[in-house]
């Protein structure tokens, strides 16, 4: 292969990466918009907070149920066709949600939107991992994580422009899913046929192969969901006003968005495993410092770093997944990551909330610090054994 052909191949590779990341960014905006939108609508209907929470939980339940099916769907229909179909079905499901406007009908519909959006997310992530040059995988996955986080954060901002009443916000979400499918269709011919490579590996068979990585995903997901749900409750214990707590959460999300690329570059210089251990250790430190700093100005840089390193646990896990696995094992691994993200998001917030009932407000940092410390210790012990 001459230099011109090599440069052409590299250009096409980066074009494909850009196309997939654009696809995921639009998908993230649609998802980020739908969560607060549906909560606002239910709140106006007089639905109880507990029922609103149960309704929102249907989407991660859909993630969990659909994750084991993704490798088989990719093999049977092809990854590209599966992702395009899921983009179309996501738009249809969101339209049905907008049409029904009924809390009880939303339970199965929100479950189904979790089922059909999950393969789109998982397969897009697989393509980015497979396309990323090994020497630059850290920065590529850092950009990917940044775009995902920024997309989710931008979703609620769309509601400021279109409001939360009537069809306009639903039409924005539907259009986003349609545009997501269009972006994907443009680069589909350049995407690797990951579902055809290697021997077939199921999600269940994959789990023993990378149980520590999957444990890290549970911790990252549980931490994020617990903090988003319970940090305002923690602040109320210290009589901190809601606006300040909302601003602290925004600062935490800003750290998440701003620092994934620097963490990815650091993983290229060191290793993803080492940077993940550093992220876990700093997350534990943040849990220790939270009670001491919550009423001081130092809490602002603390939560910025906290947000960066806590999500960095997931980013580093994804990078290591791409370093260790290819083909059908990579497909199964990403599906397992999605399943574990759902498990962590459902299991840890109630655990932390129960700890707060028993131990008071500090049950939150104690619980989150304990699970992160357990992950750090397990990492060290496993490294010594290996």
Short mmCIF file of C-alpha atoms in Angstrom, two decimals:
data_model
loop_
_atom_site.label_atom_id
_atom_site.label_comp_id
_atom_site.label_asym_id
_atom_site.label_seq_id
_atom_site.Cartn_x
_atom_site.Cartn_y
_atom_site.Cartn_z
CA UNK A 1 0.00 0.00 0.00
CA UNK A 2 1.48 3.36 -1.02
CA UNK A 3 1.38 6.50 1.08
CA UNK A 4 -1.59 8.01 -0.79
CA UNK A 5 -3.71 4.90 -0.21
CA UNK A 6 -2.69 4.76 3.45
CA UNK A 7 -3.65 8.42 3.94
CA UNK A 8 -6.96 7.79 2.18
CA UNK A 9 -7.71 4.83 4.46
CA UNK A 10 -6.87 6.89 7.55
CA UNK A 11 -9.11 9.73 6.33
CA UNK A 12 -12.00 7.31 5.81
CA UNK A 13 -11.37 5.78 9.24
CA UNK A 14 -11.53 9.16 10.98
CA UNK A 15 -14.59 10.11 8.93
CA UNK A 16 -16.31 6.94 10.15
CA UNK A 17 -15.33 7.69 13.77
CA UNK A 18 -16.68 11.24 13.42
CA UNK A 19 -19.93 9.93 11.93
CA UNK A 20 -20.50 7.43 14.72
CA UNK A 21 -19.72 9.99 17.43
CA UNK A 22 -22.13 12.43 15.75
CA UNK A 23 -24.75 9.68 15.81
CA UNK A 24 -24.25 9.07 19.52
CA UNK A 25 -24.28 12.80 20.33
CA UNK A 26 -27.73 13.22 18.79
CA UNK A 27 -28.93 10.07 20.52
CA UNK A 28 -27.69 11.43 23.86
CA UNK A 29 -29.53 14.72 23.33
CA UNK A 30 -32.79 12.83 22.69
CA UNK A 31 -32.29 10.69 25.80
CA UNK A 32 -31.26 13.66 27.94
CA UNK A 33 -34.36 15.54 26.84
CA UNK A 34 -36.84 12.72 27.47
CA UNK A 35 -36.04 12.04 31.15
CA UNK A 36 -36.85 15.51 32.57
CA UNK A 37 -39.64 16.07 30.03
CA UNK A 38 -41.63 13.03 31.13
CA UNK A 39 -41.04 13.83 34.81
CA UNK A 40 -42.36 17.37 34.32
CA UNK A 41 -45.46 16.06 32.54
CA UNK A 42 -46.20 13.50 35.24
CA UNK A 43 -45.65 16.10 37.94
CA UNK A 44 -48.23 18.39 36.29
CA UNK A 45 -50.66 15.46 36.24
CA UNK A 46 -50.32 15.13 40.01
CA UNK A 47 -48.50 11.80 39.91
CA UNK A 48 -46.62 10.97 43.13
CA UNK A 49 -42.80 11.19 43.25
CA UNK A 50 -42.61 7.45 43.97
CA UNK A 51 -44.64 6.65 40.85
CA UNK A 52 -42.52 9.06 38.77
CA UNK A 53 -39.40 7.27 40.02
CA UNK A 54 -40.84 3.85 39.15
CA UNK A 55 -41.77 5.10 35.70
CA UNK A 56 -38.24 6.40 35.09
CA UNK A 57 -36.78 3.05 36.23
CA UNK A 58 -38.50 1.26 33.35
CA UNK A 59 -35.90 2.50 30.84
CA UNK A 60 -32.85 1.03 32.64
CA UNK A 61 -34.86 -2.17 33.16
CA UNK A 62 -35.23 -2.23 29.38
CA UNK A 63 -31.45 -1.83 29.09
CA UNK A 64 -30.89 -4.82 31.36
CA UNK A 65 -33.38 -7.07 29.57
CA UNK A 66 -32.17 -6.20 26.04
CA UNK A 67 -28.41 -6.35 26.69
CA UNK A 68 -28.03 -10.16 26.46
CA UNK A 69 -29.92 -10.11 23.14
CA UNK A 70 -27.61 -7.65 21.34
CA UNK A 71 -24.86 -10.10 20.21
CA UNK A 72 -27.47 -12.46 18.72
CA UNK A 73 -29.28 -9.58 16.98
CA UNK A 74 -26.00 -8.30 15.52
CA UNK A 75 -25.13 -11.78 14.20
CA UNK A 76 -28.61 -12.47 12.85
CA UNK A 77 -29.40 -9.15 11.17
CA UNK A 78 -26.04 -7.37 11.06
CA UNK A 79 -24.93 -4.61 13.40
CA UNK A 80 -25.73 -1.81 10.95
CA UNK A 81 -29.25 -2.97 10.17
CA UNK A 82 -29.93 -3.57 13.87
CA UNK A 83 -28.78 -0.05 14.81
CA UNK A 84 -30.81 1.63 12.03
CA UNK A 85 -33.92 -0.32 12.99
CA UNK A 86 -33.46 0.68 16.63
CA UNK A 87 -33.14 4.36 15.69
CA UNK A 88 -36.46 4.16 13.81
CA UNK A 89 -38.16 2.25 16.63
CA UNK A 90 -36.88 4.77 19.19
CA UNK A 91 -38.56 7.59 17.27
CA UNK A 92 -41.81 5.56 17.09
CA UNK A 93 -41.73 4.78 20.82
CA UNK A 94 -41.20 8.43 21.73
CA UNK A 95 -44.11 9.39 19.44
CA UNK A 96 -46.34 6.84 21.19
CA UNK A 97 -45.33 8.24 24.57
CA UNK A 98 -46.25 11.74 23.40
CA UNK A 99 -49.57 10.48 22.02
CA UNK A 100 -50.71 8.49 25.08
CA UNK A 101 -49.85 10.91 27.94
CA UNK A 102 -50.85 8.26 30.49
CA UNK A 103 -48.66 7.19 33.41
CA UNK A 104 -49.77 3.56 33.26
CA UNK A 105 -49.29 3.20 29.51
CA UNK A 106 -45.89 4.84 29.90
CA UNK A 107 -44.61 1.94 32.00
CA UNK A 108 -44.46 -0.54 29.07
CA UNK A 109 -43.55 2.19 26.59
CA UNK A 110 -40.62 3.44 28.66
CA UNK A 111 -39.50 -0.16 29.11
CA UNK A 112 -39.65 -0.64 25.32
CA UNK A 113 -37.75 2.59 24.63
CA UNK A 114 -34.99 1.21 26.86
CA UNK A 115 -35.07 -2.05 24.91
CA UNK A 116 -34.77 -0.38 21.48
CA UNK A 117 -32.31 2.43 22.34
CA UNK A 118 -29.84 0.14 24.09
CA UNK A 119 -28.59 -1.72 20.96
CA UNK A 120 -28.09 1.61 19.19
CA UNK A 121 -25.90 2.86 22.03
CA UNK A 122 -23.98 -0.41 22.48
CA UNK A 123 -23.26 -0.94 18.78
CA UNK A 124 -22.15 2.68 18.31
CA UNK A 125 -19.72 2.29 21.19
CA UNK A 126 -18.37 -0.94 19.66
CA UNK A 127 -17.75 0.78 16.32
CA UNK A 128 -15.85 3.65 17.96
CA UNK A 129 -13.67 1.19 19.90
CA UNK A 130 -13.02 -0.94 16.81
CA UNK A 131 -12.22 2.07 14.60
CA UNK A 132 -9.98 3.90 17.08
CA UNK A 133 -6.25 3.48 16.29
CA UNK A 134 -4.71 1.58 19.24
CA UNK A 135 -2.11 4.30 19.86
CA UNK A 136 -4.87 6.93 20.04
CA UNK A 137 -7.66 4.92 21.63
CA UNK A 138 -7.42 6.88 24.89
CA UNK A 139 -8.11 10.27 23.33
CA UNK A 140 -10.79 8.89 20.96
CA UNK A 141 -12.71 7.26 23.80
CA UNK A 142 -12.19 10.41 25.88
CA UNK A 143 -13.82 12.45 23.10
CA UNK A 144 -16.59 9.85 22.87
CA UNK A 145 -17.31 10.05 26.61
CA UNK A 146 -17.22 13.85 26.50
CA UNK A 147 -19.72 13.96 23.63
CA UNK A 148 -22.06 11.53 25.41
CA UNK A 149 -21.98 13.60 28.60
CA UNK A 150 -22.41 16.89 26.73
CA UNK A 151 -25.33 15.43 24.78
CA UNK A 152 -27.13 14.32 27.93
CA UNK A 153 -26.50 17.74 29.48
CA UNK A 154 -27.74 19.53 26.34
CA UNK A 155 -31.02 17.58 26.29
CA UNK A 156 -32.60 19.48 29.21
CA UNK A 157 -31.39 22.78 27.70
CA UNK A 158 -33.53 22.05 24.63
CA UNK A 159 -36.57 22.22 26.90
CA UNK A 160 -35.72 25.85 27.68
CA UNK A 161 -36.23 26.63 24.00
CA UNK A 162 -39.34 24.55 23.22
CA UNK A 163 -40.97 24.19 26.65
CA UNK A 164 -42.44 21.05 28.17
CA UNK A 165 -46.03 21.27 26.97
CA UNK A 166 -47.68 19.80 23.87
CA UNK A 167 -45.92 18.18 20.94
CA UNK A 168 -42.92 20.53 20.37
CA UNK A 169 -40.54 18.83 22.89
CA UNK A 170 -41.55 15.38 21.64
CA UNK A 171 -41.00 16.46 18.03
CA UNK A 172 -37.47 17.61 18.95
CA UNK A 173 -36.74 14.17 20.44
CA UNK A 174 -38.31 12.31 17.51
CA UNK A 175 -36.35 14.45 15.02
CA UNK A 176 -33.17 13.74 16.98
CA UNK A 177 -33.67 9.97 16.68
CA UNK A 178 -34.41 10.30 12.94
CA UNK A 179 -31.31 12.44 12.45
CA UNK A 180 -29.34 9.91 14.48
CA UNK A 181 -30.36 7.19 11.99
CA UNK A 182 -29.46 9.47 9.06
CA UNK A 183 -25.97 10.13 10.44
CA UNK A 184 -25.46 6.41 10.90
CA UNK A 185 -26.67 5.58 7.37
CA UNK A 186 -24.07 7.97 5.90
CA UNK A 187 -21.13 6.06 7.39
CA UNK A 188 -22.58 2.56 7.48
CA UNK A 189 -20.49 1.31 4.56
CA UNK A 190 -17.26 2.30 6.35
CA UNK A 191 -18.05 0.56 9.64
CA UNK A 192 -16.28 -2.70 10.57
CA UNK A 193 -18.30 -5.92 10.52
CA UNK A 194 -17.58 -6.63 14.16
CA UNK A 195 -20.38 -9.17 14.44
CA UNK A 196 -18.67 -11.51 11.95
CA UNK A 197 -15.26 -11.68 13.58
CA UNK A 198 -14.05 -14.47 15.87
CA UNK A 199 -15.98 -17.19 17.65
CA UNK A 200 -19.39 -16.44 19.11
CA UNK A 201 -19.40 -15.16 22.67
CA UNK A 202 -22.57 -14.51 24.66
CA UNK A 203 -22.97 -11.92 27.41
CA UNK A 204 -23.13 -14.64 30.06
CA UNK A 205 -19.96 -16.30 28.75
CA UNK A 206 -18.19 -12.95 28.67
CA UNK A 207 -18.79 -12.08 32.32
CA UNK A 208 -16.15 -14.40 33.86
CA UNK A 209 -13.65 -13.14 31.28
CA UNK A 210 -13.71 -9.56 32.61
CA UNK A 211 -15.51 -9.54 35.94
CA UNK A 212 -13.33 -6.75 37.34
CA UNK A 213 -14.11 -4.46 34.39
CA UNK A 214 -17.81 -5.19 34.84
CA UNK A 215 -17.54 -4.46 38.56
CA UNK A 216 -16.01 -1.08 37.69
CA UNK A 217 -18.99 -0.33 35.43
CA UNK A 218 -21.43 -1.15 38.27
CA UNK A 219 -19.52 1.21 40.58
CA UNK A 220 -19.38 4.04 38.00
CA UNK A 221 -23.07 3.76 37.15
CA UNK A 222 -24.19 3.43 40.74
CA UNK A 223 -22.06 6.38 41.82
CA UNK A 224 -23.41 8.66 39.08
CA UNK A 225 -27.07 7.77 39.64
CA UNK A 226 -26.82 7.92 43.43
CA UNK A 227 -25.15 11.33 43.41
CA UNK A 228 -27.64 12.81 40.93
CA UNK A 229 -30.57 11.50 42.98
CA UNK A 230 -29.31 11.99 46.54
CA UNK A 231 -26.80 14.85 46.64
CA UNK A 232 -29.66 17.39 46.87
CA UNK A 233 -31.01 15.38 49.83
CA UNK A 234 -27.52 15.43 51.37
CA UNK A 235 -27.35 19.21 50.95
CA UNK A 236 -30.76 19.66 52.62
CA UNK A 237 -29.29 18.09 55.78
CA UNK A 238 -26.86 21.04 55.92
CA UNK A 239 -29.68 23.51 55.08
CA UNK A 240 -28.06 24.30 51.74
CA UNK A 241 -30.55 25.87 49.33
CA UNK A 242 -31.68 23.97 46.24
CA UNK A 243 -30.15 26.45 43.80
CA UNK A 244 -26.68 25.94 45.30
CA UNK A 245 -27.04 22.15 45.19
CA UNK A 246 -28.20 22.32 41.58
CA UNK A 247 -25.16 24.45 40.78
CA UNK A 248 -22.90 21.88 42.50
CA UNK A 249 -24.40 19.12 40.38
CA UNK A 250 -23.79 21.25 37.28
CA UNK A 251 -20.17 21.72 38.36
CA UNK A 252 -19.84 17.97 38.77
CA UNK A 253 -21.22 17.36 35.27
CA UNK A 254 -18.84 20.04 33.95
CA UNK A 255 -15.90 18.12 35.41
CA UNK A 256 -17.17 14.98 33.74
CA UNK A 257 -17.41 16.71 30.36
CA UNK A 258 -14.14 18.65 30.57
CA UNK A 259 -11.76 15.97 31.82
CA UNK A 260 -12.43 12.78 29.84
CA UNK A 261 -10.06 13.68 26.99
CA UNK A 262 -7.18 14.58 29.37
CA UNK A 263 -7.80 11.29 31.21
CA UNK A 264 -7.77 9.45 27.87
CA UNK A 265 -4.44 11.06 26.94
CA UNK A 266 -3.07 10.05 30.34
CA UNK A 267 -4.18 6.46 29.66
CA UNK A 268 -2.13 6.51 26.46
CA UNK A 269 0.98 7.52 28.43
CA UNK A 270 0.37 5.16 31.35
CA UNK A 271 -2.26 2.40 31.00
CA UNK A 272 -6.04 2.46 31.20
CA UNK A 273 -5.90 0.06 34.17
CA UNK A 274 -3.56 2.32 36.14
CA UNK A 275 -5.54 5.48 35.36
CA UNK A 276 -8.75 3.68 36.38
CA UNK A 277 -7.16 2.80 39.72
CA UNK A 278 -6.16 6.45 40.17
CA UNK A 279 -9.72 7.54 39.34
CA UNK A 280 -11.18 5.09 41.86
CA UNK A 281 -8.74 6.23 44.55
CA UNK A 282 -9.54 9.92 43.98
CA UNK A 283 -13.26 9.11 44.05
CA UNK A 284 -12.79 7.52 47.48
CA UNK A 285 -10.90 10.64 48.59
CA UNK A 286 -13.79 12.80 47.40
CA UNK A 287 -16.20 10.74 49.52
CA UNK A 288 -13.96 11.28 52.56
CA UNK A 289 -13.69 15.04 51.95
CA UNK A 290 -17.36 15.70 51.16
CA UNK A 291 -18.61 16.15 54.77
CA UNK A 292 -15.69 18.44 55.60
CA UNK A 293 -15.96 20.61 52.48
CA UNK A 294 -19.70 20.72 51.73
CA UNK A 295 -20.15 24.10 53.50
CA UNK A 296 -16.89 25.66 52.27
CA UNK A 297 -15.85 27.22 48.93
CA UNK A 298 -13.47 24.27 48.39
CA UNK A 299 -16.47 22.10 47.57
CA UNK A 300 -16.57 23.58 44.06
CA UNK A 301 -13.18 22.27 42.84
CA UNK A 302 -13.82 19.09 44.82
CA UNK A 303 -17.03 18.19 42.98
CA UNK A 304 -15.46 19.19 39.64
CA UNK A 305 -12.67 16.64 40.15
CA UNK A 306 -15.14 14.17 41.67
CA UNK A 307 -17.29 14.29 38.55
CA UNK A 308 -14.25 13.87 36.30
CA UNK A 309 -12.71 10.87 38.04
CA UNK A 310 -15.95 9.07 38.91
CA UNK A 311 -16.99 8.93 35.25
CA UNK A 312 -13.36 8.35 34.31
CA UNK A 313 -13.76 4.89 35.90
CA UNK A 314 -16.16 4.02 33.07
CA UNK A 315 -14.07 5.68 30.35
CA UNK A 316 -10.95 3.75 31.39
CA UNK A 317 -12.95 0.51 31.52
CA UNK A 318 -14.13 1.05 27.95
CA UNK A 319 -10.56 1.74 26.79
CA UNK A 320 -9.31 -1.45 28.47
CA UNK A 321 -12.19 -3.42 26.93
CA UNK A 322 -11.05 -2.29 23.48
CA UNK A 323 -7.44 -3.20 24.28
CA UNK A 324 -8.29 -6.73 25.43
CA UNK A 325 -11.14 -7.88 23.19
CA UNK A 326 -12.16 -7.90 19.53
CA UNK A 327 -14.91 -9.38 17.36
CA UNK A 328 -17.85 -11.10 19.01
CA UNK A 329 -16.17 -10.86 22.43
CA UNK A 330 -16.15 -7.07 22.03
CA UNK A 331 -19.84 -7.10 21.08
CA UNK A 332 -20.68 -9.28 24.10
CA UNK A 333 -18.47 -7.13 26.33
CA UNK A 334 -20.19 -3.89 25.39
CA UNK A 335 -23.58 -5.51 25.88
CA UNK A 336 -22.42 -6.73 29.30
CA UNK A 337 -21.25 -3.19 30.12
CA UNK A 338 -24.72 -1.89 29.30
CA UNK A 339 -26.33 -4.56 31.46
CA UNK A 340 -24.03 -3.76 34.38
CA UNK A 341 -24.68 -0.03 33.96
CA UNK A 342 -28.38 -0.75 34.39
CA UNK A 343 -27.70 -2.96 37.42
CA UNK A 344 -25.55 -0.30 39.09
CA UNK A 345 -28.06 2.45 38.33
CA UNK A 346 -30.92 0.48 39.86
CA UNK A 347 -29.11 -1.11 42.84
CA UNK A 348 -26.83 1.56 44.30
CA UNK A 349 -29.20 4.56 44.75
CA UNK A 350 -31.65 2.59 46.96
CA UNK A 351 -28.67 1.17 48.88
CA UNK A 352 -27.27 4.65 49.49
CA UNK A 353 -30.73 6.00 50.32
CA UNK A 354 -31.25 3.22 52.87
CA UNK A 355 -27.88 4.00 54.42
CA UNK A 356 -28.92 7.64 54.75
CA UNK A 357 -32.10 6.55 56.57
CA UNK A 358 -30.00 4.56 59.05
CA UNK A 359 -26.80 6.62 59.36
CA UNK A 360 -28.06 10.08 58.49
CA UNK A 361 -26.81 12.23 55.59
CA UNK A 362 -23.29 10.81 55.77
CA UNK A 363 -24.69 7.45 54.72
CA UNK A 364 -24.29 8.74 51.15
CA UNK A 365 -20.49 9.31 51.13
CA UNK A 366 -19.99 6.27 53.38
CA UNK A 367 -21.83 3.97 50.96
CA UNK A 368 -20.23 5.39 47.82
CA UNK A 369 -16.79 5.45 49.42
CA UNK A 370 -17.17 1.83 50.56
CA UNK A 371 -18.04 0.45 47.13
CA UNK A 372 -15.23 2.44 45.49
CA UNK A 373 -12.76 1.31 48.16
CA UNK A 374 -13.82 -2.30 47.62
CA UNK A 375 -13.13 -1.89 43.88
CA UNK A 376 -9.71 -0.35 44.57
CA UNK A 377 -8.71 -3.12 46.98
CA UNK A 378 -9.93 -5.82 44.60
CA UNK A 379 -7.87 -4.27 41.82
CA UNK A 380 -4.73 -4.33 43.97
CA UNK A 381 -5.31 -7.90 45.19
CA UNK A 382 -6.02 -9.20 41.70
CA UNK A 383 -2.88 -7.48 40.36
CA UNK A 384 -0.75 -9.16 43.04
CA UNK A 385 -2.29 -12.57 42.32
CA UNK A 386 -1.79 -12.21 38.57
#
